[in-house]
Amino acid sequence: MTGPRHFADIDAMDGDTLRDILEGAKALKKARAGKGQAAPDAGAPLAGKLLAMIFEQPSTRTRISFDVGMRQLGGETIVLNGQDLQLGRGESVADTARVMSRYVDAIMLRTKSHAVLEELMAHATVPVINGLTDLTHPCQLMADVMTFEEHRGPITGKVVTWSGDGNNMATSWIQGAARFGYALRLACPPELQPSDRAVDWARRHGADVSVGSDPEAAVDGADCVVADAWVSMHDDPNSDRHNMLARFRVDERLMSRANADSVFMHCLPAHRGEEVTDAVMDGPQSVVWDQAENRLHAQKGILAWCLR
Ligand code: CP
């Protein structure tokens, strides 16, 4: 590969590289057993490296896990609110990329426009990491695959069911089906179907992806059931989404149709009582807190791949 190693999207990476990143993340996690969160990793592999994080939208997990991850790897971070930059007053993304590349070793961006990420990557001479856009959330997908495999072994050949909005997180799960080899069953309201482009791309790359509107049919035989917020950060909060999505709520009745050893996943933040009930979120099949923790470890694998 020439140029900086961007971590842009699951469909922009080959399966072997994604697997190498995940195995690196698992090794980094294992090596930290028993250490305090502020203790550096052995050898401080990213000592002297500086990550800038730009947030155009709110974040808890992404902000904290990237910051802690860089510290554990021996590096440092700068956290920037998009509105505080000249970017918010009309400086171009391209010029911002050129300038920031002179100051920092990598850039993590959370943006409401995927086109901004693409322009940043096109003009940055340092690695750029996708920390969520309106179209995808690849860092979360890496943490989710890692979490599934910790609980249930290799995800290849397993069945994952998505119940709800065919949103940016759904797109990353669709792309992941092609790269990690799980079957994906999406149940989404007719008005909120997932990206045709992503589904077509995944099928062209050998993925077993089905799209429908019946959550009960989709969850039959599932090894993993995934829910997400009904109103994402870039959605209109006044839309009719709550009515459209009510029958896609993951409750104990729906979980009981999945395999007995299935896990429940949610990237968080959750809206308890909407897309998922308390009984499922806090129940024995839920692995949501492990998912949140694994954002830290998976992103350390991504940072190490981008910067070493
Ligand atoms: N799941 C996720 O990306 O969380 P934050 O929005 O809190 O970063």
CSV table of N, CA, C and O in Angstrom, one decimal, residues 228-296:
chain,number,residue,atom,x,y,z
A,228,ASP,N,-30.0,-1.2,17.5
A,228,ASP,CA,-29.3,0.1,17.6
A,228,ASP,C,-30.4,1.2,17.8
A,228,ASP,O,-31.6,0.9,17.7
A,229,ALA,N,-30.0,2.4,18.2
A,229,ALA,CA,-30.9,3.5,18.5
A,229,ALA,C,-31.9,3.7,17.3
A,229,ALA,O,-31.5,3.6,16.1
A,230,TRP,N,-33.1,4.1,17.6
A,230,TRP,CA,-34.1,4.3,16.5
A,230,TRP,C,-33.9,5.7,15.9
A,230,TRP,O,-34.2,5.9,14.7
A,231,VAL,N,-33.3,6.6,16.6
A,231,VAL,CA,-33.0,8.0,16.1
A,231,VAL,C,-31.5,8.2,16.3
A,231,VAL,O,-31.0,8.5,17.4
A,232,SER,N,-30.8,8.2,15.2
A,232,SER,CA,-29.3,8.4,15.2
A,232,SER,C,-29.1,9.9,15.3
A,232,SER,O,-30.0,10.7,15.0
A,233,MET,N,-27.8,10.3,15.5
A,233,MET,CA,-27.4,11.7,15.7
A,233,MET,C,-27.8,12.6,14.5
A,233,MET,O,-28.1,13.7,14.7
A,234,HIS,N,-27.8,12.0,13.3
A,234,HIS,CA,-28.0,12.8,12.1
A,234,HIS,C,-29.5,12.7,11.6
A,234,HIS,O,-29.8,13.2,10.6
A,235,ASP,N,-30.3,12.0,12.4
A,235,ASP,CA,-31.7,11.8,12.0
A,235,ASP,C,-32.6,12.9,12.6
A,235,ASP,O,-32.3,13.5,13.6
A,236,ASP,N,-33.8,13.1,11.9
A,236,ASP,CA,-34.7,14.1,12.3
A,236,ASP,C,-35.5,13.5,13.5
A,236,ASP,O,-36.2,12.5,13.4
A,237,PRO,N,-35.4,14.1,14.7
A,237,PRO,CA,-36.0,13.5,15.9
A,237,PRO,C,-37.5,13.6,15.9
A,237,PRO,O,-38.2,12.9,16.6
A,238,ASN,N,-38.1,14.4,15.0
A,238,ASN,CA,-39.5,14.5,14.9
A,238,ASN,C,-40.1,13.6,13.8
A,238,ASN,O,-41.3,13.7,13.5
A,239,SER,N,-39.3,12.7,13.2
A,239,SER,CA,-39.9,11.8,12.2
A,239,SER,C,-40.8,10.7,12.9
A,239,SER,O,-40.9,10.6,14.1
A,240,ASP,N,-41.3,9.9,12.1
A,240,ASP,CA,-42.3,8.9,12.5
A,240,ASP,C,-41.5,7.6,12.9
A,240,ASP,O,-42.1,6.5,13.0
A,241,ARG,N,-40.2,7.7,13.2
A,241,ARG,CA,-39.4,6.5,13.4
A,241,ARG,C,-39.9,5.6,14.5
A,241,ARG,O,-39.8,4.4,14.4
A,242,HIS,N,-40.4,6.2,15.6
A,242,HIS,CA,-40.8,5.3,16.7
A,242,HIS,C,-41.9,4.4,16.4
A,242,HIS,O,-42.0,3.3,16.7
A,243,ASN,N,-42.9,4.9,15.6
A,243,ASN,CA,-44.0,4.1,15.1
A,243,ASN,C,-43.5,3.0,14.1
A,243,ASN,O,-43.9,1.9,14.2
A,244,MET,N,-42.6,3.4,13.2
A,244,MET,CA,-42.1,2.5,12.2
A,244,MET,C,-41.3,1.4,12.8
A,244,MET,O,-41.3,0.2,12.4
A,245,LEU,N,-40.6,1.7,13.9
A,245,LEU,CA,-39.6,0.7,14.5
A,245,LEU,C,-40.2,-0.1,15.7
A,245,LEU,O,-39.5,-1.0,16.2
A,246,ALA,N,-41.4,0.2,16.2
A,246,ALA,CA,-41.8,-0.4,17.4
A,246,ALA,C,-41.8,-1.9,17.4
A,246,ALA,O,-41.4,-2.6,18.3
A,247,ARG,N,-42.2,-2.5,16.2
A,247,ARG,CA,-42.2,-4.0,16.2
A,247,ARG,C,-40.8,-4.6,16.0
A,247,ARG,O,-40.7,-5.8,15.9
A,248,PHE,N,-39.8,-3.8,15.9
A,248,PHE,CA,-38.4,-4.3,15.8
A,248,PHE,C,-37.7,-4.3,17.1
A,248,PHE,O,-36.5,-4.6,17.2
A,249,ARG,N,-38.4,-3.9,18.2
A,249,ARG,CA,-37.8,-3.8,19.5
A,249,ARG,C,-37.3,-5.2,19.9
A,249,ARG,O,-38.0,-6.2,19.6
A,250,VAL,N,-36.1,-5.3,20.5
A,250,VAL,CA,-35.6,-6.6,20.9
A,250,VAL,C,-36.0,-6.8,22.4
A,250,VAL,O,-35.5,-6.1,23.3
A,251,ASP,N,-36.9,-7.7,22.6
A,251,ASP,CA,-37.4,-8.0,23.9
A,251,ASP,C,-37.1,-9.5,24.2
A,251,ASP,O,-36.6,-10.2,23.3
A,252,GLU,N,-37.5,-10.0,25.4
A,252,GLU,CA,-37.2,-11.4,25.7
A,252,GLU,C,-37.9,-12.4,24.8
A,252,GLU,O,-37.4,-13.4,24.4
A,253,ARG,N,-39.1,-12.0,24.3
A,253,ARG,CA,-39.9,-12.9,23.4
A,253,ARG,C,-39.1,-13.0,22.1
A,253,ARG,O,-38.9,-14.1,21.6
A,254,LEU,N,-38.5,-11.9,21.6
A,254,LEU,CA,-37.8,-12.0,20.3
A,254,LEU,C,-36.5,-12.8,20.5
A,254,LEU,O,-36.1,-13.7,19.7
A,255,MET,N,-35.8,-12.5,21.6
A,255,MET,CA,-34.5,-13.2,21.9
A,255,MET,C,-34.8,-14.7,22.1
A,255,MET,O,-33.9,-15.5,21.7
A,256,SER,N,-35.9,-15.1,22.6
A,256,SER,CA,-36.2,-16.5,22.8
A,256,SER,C,-36.3,-17.3,21.5
A,256,SER,O,-36.2,-18.5,21.5
A,257,ARG,N,-36.4,-16.6,20.4
A,257,ARG,CA,-36.5,-17.3,19.1
A,257,ARG,C,-35.1,-17.5,18.5
A,257,ARG,O,-35.0,-18.3,17.5
A,258,ALA,N,-34.1,-16.8,19.0
A,258,ALA,CA,-32.7,-17.0,18.6
A,258,ALA,C,-32.2,-18.3,19.2
A,258,ALA,O,-32.8,-18.9,20.1
A,259,ASN,N,-31.0,-18.7,18.8
A,259,ASN,CA,-30.3,-19.9,19.4
A,259,ASN,C,-30.2,-19.6,20.9
A,259,ASN,O,-30.0,-18.5,21.4
A,260,ALA,N,-30.2,-20.7,21.7
A,260,ALA,CA,-30.2,-20.6,23.1
A,260,ALA,C,-28.9,-19.9,23.6
A,260,ALA,O,-28.9,-19.2,24.6
A,261,ASP,N,-27.8,-20.1,22.9
A,261,ASP,CA,-26.5,-19.5,23.3
A,261,ASP,C,-26.2,-18.3,22.5
A,261,ASP,O,-25.1,-17.8,22.5
A,262,SER,N,-27.2,-17.6,21.9
A,262,SER,CA,-27.0,-16.4,21.2
A,262,SER,C,-26.6,-15.3,22.2
A,262,SER,O,-27.0,-15.3,23.3
A,263,VAL,N,-26.0,-14.3,21.6
A,263,VAL,CA,-25.6,-13.1,22.4
A,263,VAL,C,-26.4,-11.9,21.8
A,263,VAL,O,-26.8,-11.8,20.7
A,264,PHE,N,-26.7,-10.9,22.7
A,264,PHE,CA,-27.3,-9.7,22.3
A,264,PHE,C,-26.3,-8.6,22.3
A,264,PHE,O,-25.5,-8.4,23.2
A,265,MET,N,-26.3,-7.8,21.2
A,265,MET,CA,-25.3,-6.7,21.1
A,265,MET,C,-26.0,-5.3,20.8
A,265,MET,O,-27.0,-5.3,20.1
A,266,HIS,N,-25.4,-4.3,21.3
A,266,HIS,CA,-25.8,-2.9,21.0
A,266,HIS,C,-24.6,-2.0,21.1
A,266,HIS,O,-23.9,-2.1,22.1
A,267,CYS,N,-24.4,-1.2,20.1
A,267,CYS,CA,-23.2,-0.4,20.1
A,267,CYS,C,-23.2,0.8,21.2
A,267,CYS,O,-22.2,1.3,21.5
A,268,LEU,N,-24.4,1.1,21.7
A,268,LEU,CA,-24.6,2.1,22.7
A,268,LEU,C,-24.4,3.5,22.1
A,268,LEU,O,-23.5,3.6,21.2
A,269,PRO,N,-25.0,4.6,22.6
A,269,PRO,CA,-25.9,4.6,23.7
A,269,PRO,C,-27.3,3.9,23.4
A,269,PRO,O,-27.8,4.1,22.3
A,270,ALA,N,-27.8,3.2,24.4
A,270,ALA,CA,-29.1,2.6,24.2
A,270,ALA,C,-30.2,3.5,24.7
A,270,ALA,O,-30.0,4.3,25.7
A,271,HIS,N,-31.4,3.3,24.2
A,271,HIS,CA,-32.6,4.0,24.6
A,271,HIS,C,-33.5,2.9,25.2
A,271,HIS,O,-34.3,2.3,24.4
A,272,ARG,N,-33.3,2.6,26.4
A,272,ARG,CA,-34.0,1.4,27.1
A,272,ARG,C,-35.5,1.6,27.0
A,272,ARG,O,-36.0,2.7,27.2
A,273,GLY,N,-36.1,0.5,26.6
A,273,GLY,CA,-37.6,0.6,26.4
A,273,GLY,C,-38.0,0.9,25.0
A,273,GLY,O,-39.1,0.8,24.6
A,274,GLU,N,-37.0,1.4,24.2
A,274,GLU,CA,-37.3,1.7,22.8
A,274,GLU,C,-36.8,0.4,22.0
A,274,GLU,O,-37.4,-0.6,21.9
A,275,GLU,N,-35.5,0.5,21.5
A,275,GLU,CA,-35.0,-0.6,20.6
A,275,GLU,C,-34.7,-1.8,21.4
A,275,GLU,O,-34.6,-2.9,20.8
A,276,VAL,N,-34.6,-1.7,22.7
A,276,VAL,CA,-34.3,-2.9,23.6
A,276,VAL,C,-34.9,-2.7,24.9
A,276,VAL,O,-34.9,-1.6,25.5
A,277,THR,N,-35.3,-3.8,25.5
A,277,THR,CA,-35.9,-3.8,26.9
A,277,THR,C,-34.8,-3.9,27.9
A,277,THR,O,-33.7,-4.4,27.6
A,278,ASP,N,-35.1,-3.5,29.1
A,278,ASP,CA,-34.2,-3.6,30.2
A,278,ASP,C,-33.8,-5.1,30.4
A,278,ASP,O,-32.7,-5.4,30.7
A,279,ALA,N,-34.8,-6.0,30.3
A,279,ALA,CA,-34.6,-7.4,30.6
A,279,ALA,C,-33.5,-8.0,29.6
A,279,ALA,O,-32.7,-8.8,30.0
A,280,VAL,N,-33.5,-7.5,28.4
A,280,VAL,CA,-32.5,-8.0,27.4
A,280,VAL,C,-31.2,-7.3,27.7
A,280,VAL,O,-30.1,-8.0,27.7
A,281,MET,N,-31.2,-6.0,27.8
A,281,MET,CA,-29.9,-5.2,28.1
A,281,MET,C,-29.2,-5.8,29.3
A,281,MET,O,-28.0,-5.9,29.3
A,282,ASP,N,-29.9,-6.1,30.3
A,282,ASP,CA,-29.3,-6.5,31.6
A,282,ASP,C,-29.3,-8.0,31.8
A,282,ASP,O,-29.0,-8.5,32.8
A,283,GLY,N,-29.8,-8.7,30.7
A,283,GLY,CA,-30.0,-10.2,30.9
A,283,GLY,C,-28.7,-11.0,30.6
A,283,GLY,O,-27.7,-10.4,30.2
A,284,PRO,N,-28.8,-12.3,30.7
A,284,PRO,CA,-27.6,-13.1,30.6
A,284,PRO,C,-27.0,-13.2,29.2
A,284,PRO,O,-25.8,-13.6,29.1
A,285,GLN,N,-27.8,-12.9,28.2
A,285,GLN,CA,-27.2,-13.0,26.8
A,285,GLN,C,-26.6,-11.7,26.4
A,285,GLN,O,-25.9,-11.6,25.3
A,286,SER,N,-26.7,-10.6,27.1
A,286,SER,CA,-26.2,-9.3,26.7
A,286,SER,C,-24.7,-9.2,26.9
A,286,SER,O,-24.1,-9.6,28.0
A,287,VAL,N,-24.0,-8.7,25.9
A,287,VAL,CA,-22.5,-8.5,26.0
A,287,VAL,C,-22.2,-7.1,25.7
A,287,VAL,O,-21.1,-6.8,25.3
A,288,VAL,N,-23.1,-6.2,26.0
A,288,VAL,CA,-22.9,-4.8,25.6
A,288,VAL,C,-21.8,-4.1,26.3
A,288,VAL,O,-21.1,-3.2,25.7
A,289,TRP,N,-21.5,-4.5,27.5
A,289,TRP,CA,-20.4,-3.8,28.2
A,289,TRP,C,-19.1,-4.3,27.7
A,289,TRP,O,-18.1,-3.5,27.7
A,290,ASP,N,-19.0,-5.5,27.3
A,290,ASP,CA,-17.8,-6.0,26.7
A,290,ASP,C,-17.5,-5.4,25.4
A,290,ASP,O,-16.4,-5.0,25.0
A,291,GLN,N,-18.6,-5.1,24.6
A,291,GLN,CA,-18.5,-4.4,23.4
A,291,GLN,C,-17.9,-3.0,23.6
A,291,GLN,O,-17.0,-2.6,22.9
A,292,ALA,N,-18.4,-2.3,24.6
A,292,ALA,CA,-17.9,-1.0,24.9
A,292,ALA,C,-16.5,-1.0,25.3
A,292,ALA,O,-15.6,-0.2,24.9
A,293,GLU,N,-16.1,-2.0,26.2
A,293,GLU,CA,-14.7,-2.1,26.5
A,293,GLU,C,-13.8,-2.4,25.3
A,293,GLU,O,-12.7,-1.9,25.1
A,294,ASN,N,-14.3,-3.3,24.4
A,294,ASN,CA,-13.5,-3.7,23.3
A,294,ASN,C,-13.3,-2.6,22.2
A,294,ASN,O,-12.5,-2.7,21.4
A,295,ARG,N,-14.1,-1.5,22.3
A,295,ARG,CA,-13.7,-0.3,21.5
A,295,ARG,C,-12.3,0.1,21.8
A,295,ARG,O,-11.5,0.4,20.9
A,296,LEU,N,-11.9,0.1,23.1
A,296,LEU,CA,-10.6,0.4,23.4
A,296,LEU,C,-9.5,-0.5,22.8
A,296,LEU,O,-8.6,-0.1,22.1
